[in-house]
Amino acid sequence: MAEEEKNGKRGRACVVVLGDIGRSPRMQYHALSLARQASFEVDIVAYGGSEPHSALLEHKSIHIYKMKQWPTIPPGLPKILKPGVLLIKPLIQFFMLLWFLCFKIAAPDVFLVQNPPSVPTLVAVKWASWLRGSAFIIDWHNFGYTLLALSLGRSSRFVALYRWFERYFGKMANGSLCVTRAMQHELAQNWSIKASVLYDQPPEFFHPATLEEKHKLFYRLEKDLSQPHGFRDCATIGTGGLLQKDTDGTLFSTLVGTDIVLRPNRPALIVSSTSWTPDEDFEILLEAAVMYDRRVSAILGEDNSIEEEVVWNEMLSGKQYLYPRLLFVITGKGPEKQKYEEKIKRLRLKRVAFRTMWLSAEDYPLLLGSADLGLCLHTSSSGLDLPMKVVDMFGCGLPVCAVSYSCIKELVKVEKNGLLFSSSSELADELLLLFKGFPDACDALMLLRNGALETGSSARWDVEWEENAKPLISEVISRNVS
């Protein structure tokens, strides 16, 4: 540290997130790498809310400063007052950020800020970097103006103003990182910003789960997994008489003597994580679920008049079907969650069930490592970012079905580690293809799982960060000192 101070370096970095740090995994990984691989003291300035990963909380060189969250606008607020509230909000956020960055933390060598949101984050960090003699790096996850356009429309003057602001202050940064080659090209061509690509990669705690880890996780989540949305559904049949007699069993696994085994008639477990925002269209999933249910009934020649209970009792008695039950577990928090939960409650399906839940930072990787398929409905407001959830899924050896958009093929290699779809009908077709013969005779799914395992083991976050982020951070700090 004495040598660093002699060279004008402080040995500190500040990670800035105008959002919930527990729901910002990439910035958590940045903080860990700055502490572990660059030996910095790291201050995180962010909102609280969700618990970050225990690796952050336990690291002695990482210090988290939580700002007060801006209260949500009351539903009954008169329309005439809303514009004023929307103008006051960024002003309060600006001064709060400036207070934390200039007075609450020690002066860092570099501020590393997540974008979006751009307003008022970029101007606050720029001012703080100038006042404290620090460098300023933006990590471009997406564009803020394209997210705003989802609600206001591309032609809105506010969207145009937001884009100007984002571009103007983006160019003031001492360095930039971004998540795709497509975004790097856009920043260079249309924003005059040079950015280094830092692909999202899974950290070491994303890995395929062992049988013991699966069984313990399913046991912990048994209450959540056995709670149906609306009517009793096909996933609750495993929580009836079968599990009442089998106190060591779960919907997916049980003990035979001292050995853990997966149930042969278990549902296929499909996981999707989401922030429940408009850039993820869950209508596609609900429609695909209905199509899967109806198509399986047609393939098996079932009479439509047969009640769900009859089919469920056959499943419970051990009858094997060519196509399994599907249990979709959707994790995350966000504004549209309640709307879709209401729609799920109204579905009456024989072979498909849904669960929504929020998992700890420790249990989420275990769920991915225990699932049979990952699902990604992210469409990207800009078409230039990649869903980190898919990266995490590959880290756990989990194959993926993802919505197709412009740059998704930078991540999902079709028929190697996943499949792409553009409609609910295509997704239903893929579910039928992958789960035919589940659990032991689904060759197409096994092929994708092998590809996902290969993808997940080929690169890890610490290697990617060492090669692409660390040199930029070192260079920016050195230029700023000199």
PDB file of N, CA, C and O in Angstrom, residues 23 274-277 332-338:
ATOM      1  N   ARG A  23     -29.373  -7.935  -6.846  1.00  0.00           N
ATOM      2  CA  ARG A  23     -29.901  -8.324  -8.149  1.00  0.00           C
ATOM      3  C   ARG A  23     -28.998  -7.833  -9.279  1.00  0.00           C
ATOM      4  O   ARG A  23     -29.434  -7.705 -10.420  1.00  0.00           O
ATOM      5  N   THR A 274     -36.126 -14.119 -14.046  1.00  0.00           N
ATOM      6  CA  THR A 274     -36.605 -12.912 -14.722  1.00  0.00           C
ATOM      7  C   THR A 274     -36.699 -11.754 -13.741  1.00  0.00           C
ATOM      8  O   THR A 274     -36.801 -11.959 -12.525  1.00  0.00           O
ATOM      9  N   SER A 275     -36.687 -10.548 -14.281  1.00  0.00           N
ATOM     10  CA  SER A 275     -36.958  -9.357 -13.477  1.00  0.00           C
ATOM     11  C   SER A 275     -38.396  -8.898 -13.696  1.00  0.00           C
ATOM     12  O   SER A 275     -38.779  -7.822 -13.261  1.00  0.00           O
ATOM     13  N   TRP A 276     -39.200  -9.740 -14.404  1.00  0.00           N
ATOM     14  CA  TRP A 276     -40.614  -9.454 -14.640  1.00  0.00           C
ATOM     15  C   TRP A 276     -40.814  -8.061 -15.225  1.00  0.00           C
ATOM     16  O   TRP A 276     -41.573  -7.249 -14.700  1.00  0.00           O
ATOM     17  N   THR A 277     -40.118  -7.778 -16.308  1.00  0.00           N
ATOM     18  CA  THR A 277     -40.217  -6.485 -16.982  1.00  0.00           C
ATOM     19  C   THR A 277     -40.733  -6.689 -18.408  1.00  0.00           C
ATOM     20  O   THR A 277     -40.755  -7.816 -18.915  1.00  0.00           O
ATOM     21  N   GLY A 332     -37.346 -14.705  -9.399  1.00  0.00           N
ATOM     22  CA  GLY A 332     -37.129 -13.280  -9.607  1.00  0.00           C
ATOM     23  C   GLY A 332     -38.226 -12.414  -9.018  1.00  0.00           C
ATOM     24  O   GLY A 332     -39.270 -12.902  -8.578  1.00  0.00           O
ATOM     25  N   LYS A 333     -37.943 -11.103  -9.012  1.00  0.00           N
ATOM     26  CA  LYS A 333     -38.903 -10.105  -8.532  1.00  0.00           C
ATOM     27  C   LYS A 333     -39.059  -9.049  -9.618  1.00  0.00           C
ATOM     28  O   LYS A 333     -38.138  -8.800 -10.390  1.00  0.00           O
ATOM     29  N   GLY A 334     -40.236  -8.408  -9.658  1.00  0.00           N
ATOM     30  CA  GLY A 334     -40.414  -7.352 -10.649  1.00  0.00           C
ATOM     31  C   GLY A 334     -41.861  -6.920 -10.793  1.00  0.00           C
ATOM     32  O   GLY A 334     -42.777  -7.530 -10.222  1.00  0.00           O
ATOM     33  N   PRO A 335     -42.081  -5.857 -11.581  1.00  0.00           N
ATOM     34  CA  PRO A 335     -43.391  -5.207 -11.650  1.00  0.00           C
ATOM     35  C   PRO A 335     -44.507  -6.034 -12.284  1.00  0.00           C
ATOM     36  O   PRO A 335     -45.674  -5.825 -11.974  1.00  0.00           O
ATOM     37  N   GLU A 336     -44.182  -6.973 -13.191  1.00  0.00           N
ATOM     38  CA  GLU A 336     -45.238  -7.699 -13.896  1.00  0.00           C
ATOM     39  C   GLU A 336     -45.511  -9.090 -13.304  1.00  0.00           C
ATOM     40  O   GLU A 336     -46.294  -9.863 -13.858  1.00  0.00           O
ATOM     41  N   LYS A 337     -44.883  -9.380 -12.177  1.00  0.00           N
ATOM     42  CA  LYS A 337     -45.028 -10.712 -11.591  1.00  0.00           C
ATOM     43  C   LYS A 337     -46.478 -11.030 -11.249  1.00  0.00           C
ATOM     44  O   LYS A 337     -46.995 -12.097 -11.612  1.00  0.00           O
ATOM     45  N   GLN A 338     -47.157 -10.117 -10.572  1.00  0.00           N
ATOM     46  CA  GLN A 338     -48.523 -10.389 -10.127  1.00  0.00           C
ATOM     47  C   GLN A 338     -49.460 -10.599 -11.312  1.00  0.00           C
ATOM     48  O   GLN A 338     -50.332 -11.474 -11.281  1.00  0.00           O
TER      49      GLN A 338
END
